[in-house]
Amino acid sequence: MRVHAELHGCGRELGMVVAGNIDEVVDGLAQVVREARRGGDRVGYFAALYRQVTVEVRTAIHQGLFDDGARMDRFDTLFGNRYFEAYDAWRRDRSGPRCWRETFGLLDDPDTVIVQHLLLGVNAHINLDLAVAAARTSPGEDIHALRRDFLLINDILGRVVLAVQDSLGALSPLMSLLDQVGARTDERILDFSVRRSREEAWFNAVLLAGQSEEERAATIERLDIRAAVLARLIARPGGLVRPALQLIRGTESDDVPAVITHLDRAVR
């Protein structure tokens, strides 16, 4: 794993993680989680979820569950580096993809609840980054051979997000209010969001894999804009959801390092 040191405008030294394989993706995410826990930074919420998903994917590779483990290692590495690049761009000069700017821009918002931070990360990483990583892993007609392994990750994601969802009860006692006001269209909000988003991501991956460089740039731009719009809807929902979120936020823990630690241990 390479770490490029850079200087922020205010003098803070930052290191950009560039992973060369899935082990280094796990290590890089663990680094983000450690730094977030140390600094009380809510970026650690989604990073903790993502680290556990990546660990489970790595385990599945080692167990031979995928048709092509080496290909999945490359896929996951490209996917992880999309996150690291977006995070570095945000820390460096508040740049990067629109959807990630929306996500990172709410980290210091005291009114955003834990599940919103998780969903914002899921939205940006899956609705934008996943299709791009898949198309780069298997360009052209090769994309079709990736389908089974791509879909197999759904099961892995499902297990992890259910574990994280279950763990939220201890951190956010009034989460059940979202059910009562109709904000959750499925019993498990994270699992539902991930599965629906991944279905669309596969369609977009096939589209990107068959496009020219110019066409891909236009498609990625469109995906980013759409994911940014979804991020704003997640961040500022309407109707009865907004007062419900205010009540939920009032009962959630303000101990960010403790929340990160709890979320990072959701999968046993």
Coordinates of C-alpha atoms in Angstrom, one line a residue:
M1 CA 0.0 0.0 0.0
R2 CA 1.4 3.3 -1.0
V3 CA 0.7 6.5 1.0
H4 CA 1.4 9.8 -0.7
A5 CA 2.0 12.6 1.8
E6 CA 0.6 15.9 0.9
L7 CA 0.1 19.2 2.6
H8 CA -3.3 20.7 3.2
G9 CA -3.7 24.5 2.8
C10 CA -3.8 24.8 6.6
G11 CA -0.6 22.9 7.0
R12 CA -2.1 19.6 8.0
E13 CA -0.2 16.6 6.5
L14 CA -2.4 14.1 4.8
G15 CA -1.7 10.8 3.2
M16 CA -3.5 9.4 0.2
V17 CA -3.9 5.6 0.3
V18 CA -3.3 3.8 -3.0
A19 CA -4.1 0.1 -2.6
G20 CA -2.5 -2.5 -4.8
N21 CA -4.6 -5.4 -3.7
I22 CA -7.6 -6.2 -1.5
D23 CA -5.4 -6.7 1.6
E24 CA -4.2 -3.1 1.2
V25 CA -7.8 -1.9 0.8
V26 CA -8.6 -3.5 4.1
D27 CA -5.5 -1.9 5.7
G28 CA -6.4 1.5 4.2
L29 CA -9.9 1.4 5.5
A30 CA -8.7 0.3 8.9
Q31 CA -6.4 3.4 8.8
V32 CA -9.3 5.7 8.0
V33 CA -11.3 4.1 10.9
R34 CA -8.3 4.5 13.3
E35 CA -7.8 8.2 12.3
A36 CA -11.5 8.9 12.5
R37 CA -11.8 7.3 15.9
R38 CA -8.8 9.3 17.2
G39 CA -10.1 12.6 15.8
G40 CA -13.8 12.1 16.5
D41 CA -14.6 12.3 12.8
R42 CA -17.9 10.8 11.5
V43 CA -16.2 9.7 8.3
G44 CA -15.4 6.6 10.4
Y45 CA -19.1 5.5 10.3
F46 CA -19.2 4.5 6.7
A47 CA -15.5 3.5 6.7
A48 CA -16.3 1.0 9.5
L49 CA -19.2 -0.5 7.5
Y50 CA -17.1 -0.6 4.3
R51 CA -14.1 -2.2 6.0
Q52 CA -16.2 -5.1 7.3
V53 CA -17.8 -5.7 3.8
T54 CA -14.3 -5.8 2.3
V55 CA -13.1 -8.2 4.9
E56 CA -16.0 -10.5 4.1
V57 CA -15.3 -10.3 0.4
R58 CA -11.6 -11.2 1.0
T59 CA -12.7 -14.2 3.0
A60 CA -15.0 -15.3 0.2
I61 CA -12.1 -15.0 -2.2
H62 CA -9.9 -17.1 0.0
Q63 CA -12.7 -19.7 0.3
G64 CA -13.0 -20.0 -3.5
L65 CA -16.6 -18.8 -3.6
F66 CA -16.1 -16.6 -6.6
D67 CA -15.6 -17.9 -10.2
D68 CA -12.4 -15.9 -10.5
G69 CA -10.8 -14.9 -7.2
A70 CA -7.9 -12.9 -8.8
R71 CA -10.4 -10.9 -10.8
M72 CA -12.4 -10.1 -7.7
D73 CA -9.3 -9.0 -6.0
R74 CA -8.6 -6.5 -8.8
F75 CA -12.3 -5.5 -8.8
D76 CA -12.3 -4.8 -5.1
T77 CA -9.0 -2.9 -5.3
L78 CA -10.3 -0.6 -8.1
F79 CA -13.5 -0.1 -6.1
G80 CA -11.6 0.7 -2.9
N81 CA -9.3 3.2 -4.6
R82 CA -12.3 5.1 -5.9
Y83 CA -13.2 5.7 -2.2
F84 CA -9.7 6.6 -1.2
E85 CA -9.4 9.0 -4.2
A86 CA -12.7 10.7 -3.3
Y87 CA -11.7 11.0 0.4
D88 CA -8.3 12.4 -0.4
A89 CA -9.7 15.0 -2.9
W90 CA -12.2 16.2 -0.2
R91 CA -9.5 16.5 2.5
R92 CA -7.1 18.2 0.1
D93 CA -9.3 21.0 -1.4
R94 CA -13.0 20.0 -1.0
S95 CA -13.0 18.6 -4.6
G96 CA -13.9 15.2 -6.0
P97 CA -17.2 13.7 -7.3
R98 CA -20.4 15.7 -6.5
C99 CA -22.0 12.8 -4.6
W100 CA -18.9 12.4 -2.4
R101 CA -18.8 16.1 -1.8
E102 CA -22.4 16.0 -0.6
T103 CA -21.5 13.0 1.6
F104 CA -18.4 14.4 3.2
G105 CA -19.9 17.9 3.5
L106 CA -22.4 16.6 6.1
L107 CA -19.8 15.0 8.4
D108 CA -19.8 18.1 10.7
D109 CA -23.6 18.6 10.5
P110 CA -24.9 18.0 14.1
D111 CA -28.4 17.2 12.8
T112 CA -27.5 14.3 10.5
V113 CA -28.2 10.9 12.2
I114 CA -26.0 7.9 12.1
V115 CA -28.0 6.0 9.5
Q116 CA -28.0 9.0 7.2
H117 CA -24.2 9.0 7.2
L118 CA -24.2 5.3 6.4
L119 CA -26.7 5.7 3.6
L120 CA -24.8 8.7 2.1
G121 CA -21.7 6.6 1.8
V122 CA -23.6 3.6 0.4
N123 CA -25.3 5.9 -2.2
A124 CA -22.0 7.5 -3.4
H125 CA -19.9 4.3 -3.5
I126 CA -22.5 2.1 -5.1
N127 CA -24.5 4.4 -7.3
L128 CA -21.3 5.9 -8.8
D129 CA -18.1 4.0 -8.0
L130 CA -19.3 0.4 -8.3
A131 CA -20.3 0.5 -12.0
V132 CA -17.0 2.3 -12.8
A133 CA -14.9 -0.2 -11.0
A134 CA -16.7 -3.2 -12.6
A135 CA -16.4 -1.8 -16.1
R136 CA -12.7 -1.1 -15.6
T137 CA -12.2 -4.7 -14.3
S138 CA -13.9 -6.3 -17.2
P139 CA -14.2 -4.0 -20.2
G140 CA -16.1 -4.8 -23.4
E141 CA -17.7 -8.2 -23.7
D142 CA -15.7 -9.5 -20.7
I143 CA -18.2 -7.7 -18.4
H144 CA -20.8 -10.5 -18.9
A145 CA -18.4 -13.0 -17.3
L146 CA -18.3 -10.9 -14.2
R147 CA -22.0 -11.0 -13.5
R148 CA -22.2 -14.1 -11.2
D149 CA -19.4 -12.8 -9.0
F150 CA -20.8 -9.3 -9.0
L151 CA -24.2 -10.6 -7.8
L152 CA -22.6 -12.9 -5.3
I153 CA -21.4 -9.9 -3.4
N154 CA -25.1 -9.0 -2.8
D155 CA -25.2 -11.8 -0.2
I156 CA -22.1 -10.6 1.5
L157 CA -23.3 -7.1 1.6
G158 CA -26.6 -8.2 2.9
R159 CA -25.0 -10.1 5.9
V160 CA -22.9 -7.1 6.8
V161 CA -25.5 -4.4 6.6
L162 CA -28.0 -6.5 8.6
A163 CA -25.4 -6.9 11.3
V164 CA -24.8 -3.1 11.2
Q165 CA -28.5 -2.4 11.2
D166 CA -29.0 -4.6 14.2
S167 CA -26.2 -2.8 16.0
L168 CA -27.8 0.6 15.4
G169 CA -30.4 -0.1 18.1
A170 CA -27.9 0.4 20.8
L171 CA -26.7 3.6 19.3
S172 CA -30.0 5.1 18.0
P173 CA -32.8 4.0 20.3
L174 CA -35.6 5.7 18.3
M175 CA -34.6 4.3 14.9
S176 CA -38.0 2.5 14.8
L177 CA -39.7 5.9 14.2
L178 CA -38.6 5.7 10.6
D179 CA -40.8 2.6 10.2
Q180 CA -43.8 4.5 11.7
V181 CA -43.5 7.5 9.4
G182 CA -43.0 5.4 6.3
A183 CA -39.4 6.3 5.7
R184 CA -38.3 2.7 5.4
T185 CA -39.8 0.8 2.5
D186 CA -38.3 -2.4 3.7
E187 CA -37.7 -3.9 7.2
R188 CA -34.0 -3.3 6.7
I189 CA -33.3 0.1 5.3
L190 CA -29.6 -0.6 4.5
D191 CA -30.1 -4.0 3.0
F192 CA -32.9 -2.6 0.8
S193 CA -30.9 0.3 -0.4
V194 CA -27.8 -1.7 -1.2
R195 CA -29.7 -4.4 -3.2
R196 CA -31.7 -1.9 -5.2
S197 CA -28.6 0.2 -5.9
R198 CA -26.5 -2.7 -7.0
E199 CA -29.1 -3.9 -9.5
E200 CA -28.9 -0.5 -11.2
A201 CA -25.1 -0.5 -10.8
W202 CA -24.9 -3.7 -12.9
F203 CA -26.9 -2.2 -15.7
N204 CA -24.6 0.9 -15.6
A205 CA -21.5 -1.3 -15.5
V206 CA -22.5 -3.1 -18.7
L207 CA -23.3 0.2 -20.3
L208 CA -19.9 1.7 -19.3
A209 CA -18.0 -1.4 -20.4
G210 CA -19.2 -1.1 -24.0
Q211 CA -18.6 2.7 -24.4
S212 CA -15.8 4.8 -25.8
E213 CA -13.7 6.9 -23.5
E214 CA -15.8 10.0 -24.4
E215 CA -19.1 8.2 -23.9
R216 CA -17.9 6.8 -20.5
A217 CA -17.0 10.3 -19.3
A218 CA -20.5 11.5 -20.1
T219 CA -22.1 8.5 -18.4
I220 CA -20.0 8.9 -15.3
E221 CA -20.9 12.6 -15.1
R222 CA -24.6 11.6 -15.3
L223 CA -24.3 9.0 -12.6
D224 CA -22.5 11.4 -10.4
I225 CA -25.2 14.1 -10.8
R226 CA -27.9 11.5 -10.1
A227 CA -26.1 10.2 -7.0
A228 CA -25.7 13.8 -5.7
V229 CA -29.4 14.4 -6.1
L230 CA -30.1 11.2 -4.1
A231 CA -27.6 12.4 -1.5
R232 CA -29.5 15.6 -1.0
L233 CA -32.8 13.6 -0.6
I234 CA -31.2 11.4 2.0
A235 CA -29.7 14.4 3.9
R236 CA -32.9 16.5 3.8
P237 CA -36.0 14.3 3.4
G238 CA -39.4 15.9 3.5
G239 CA -42.7 15.1 5.1
L240 CA -42.9 13.5 8.5
V241 CA -39.4 12.1 8.1
R242 CA -37.6 15.3 9.1
P243 CA -39.2 15.7 12.6
A244 CA -38.7 12.0 13.1
L245 CA -35.0 12.4 12.4
Q246 CA -34.8 15.3 14.8
L247 CA -36.2 13.1 17.5
I248 CA -33.9 10.3 16.6
R249 CA -30.9 12.6 16.7
G250 CA -31.8 13.8 20.2
T251 CA -31.4 10.2 21.5
E252 CA -28.3 9.2 19.6
S253 CA -24.9 9.1 21.2
D254 CA -22.7 12.1 20.7
D255 CA -19.6 10.1 21.4
V256 CA -18.3 9.7 17.9
P257 CA -15.2 7.5 18.7
A258 CA -17.5 5.2 20.7
V259 CA -20.0 5.0 17.8
I260 CA -17.2 4.2 15.3
T261 CA -15.9 1.5 17.6
H262 CA -19.4 0.0 18.0
L263 CA -20.0 0.0 14.2
D264 CA -16.6 -1.4 13.5
R265 CA -17.4 -4.4 15.6
A266 CA -20.9 -5.1 14.2
V267 CA -19.7 -8.2 12.4
R268 CA -18.4 -11.0 14.6

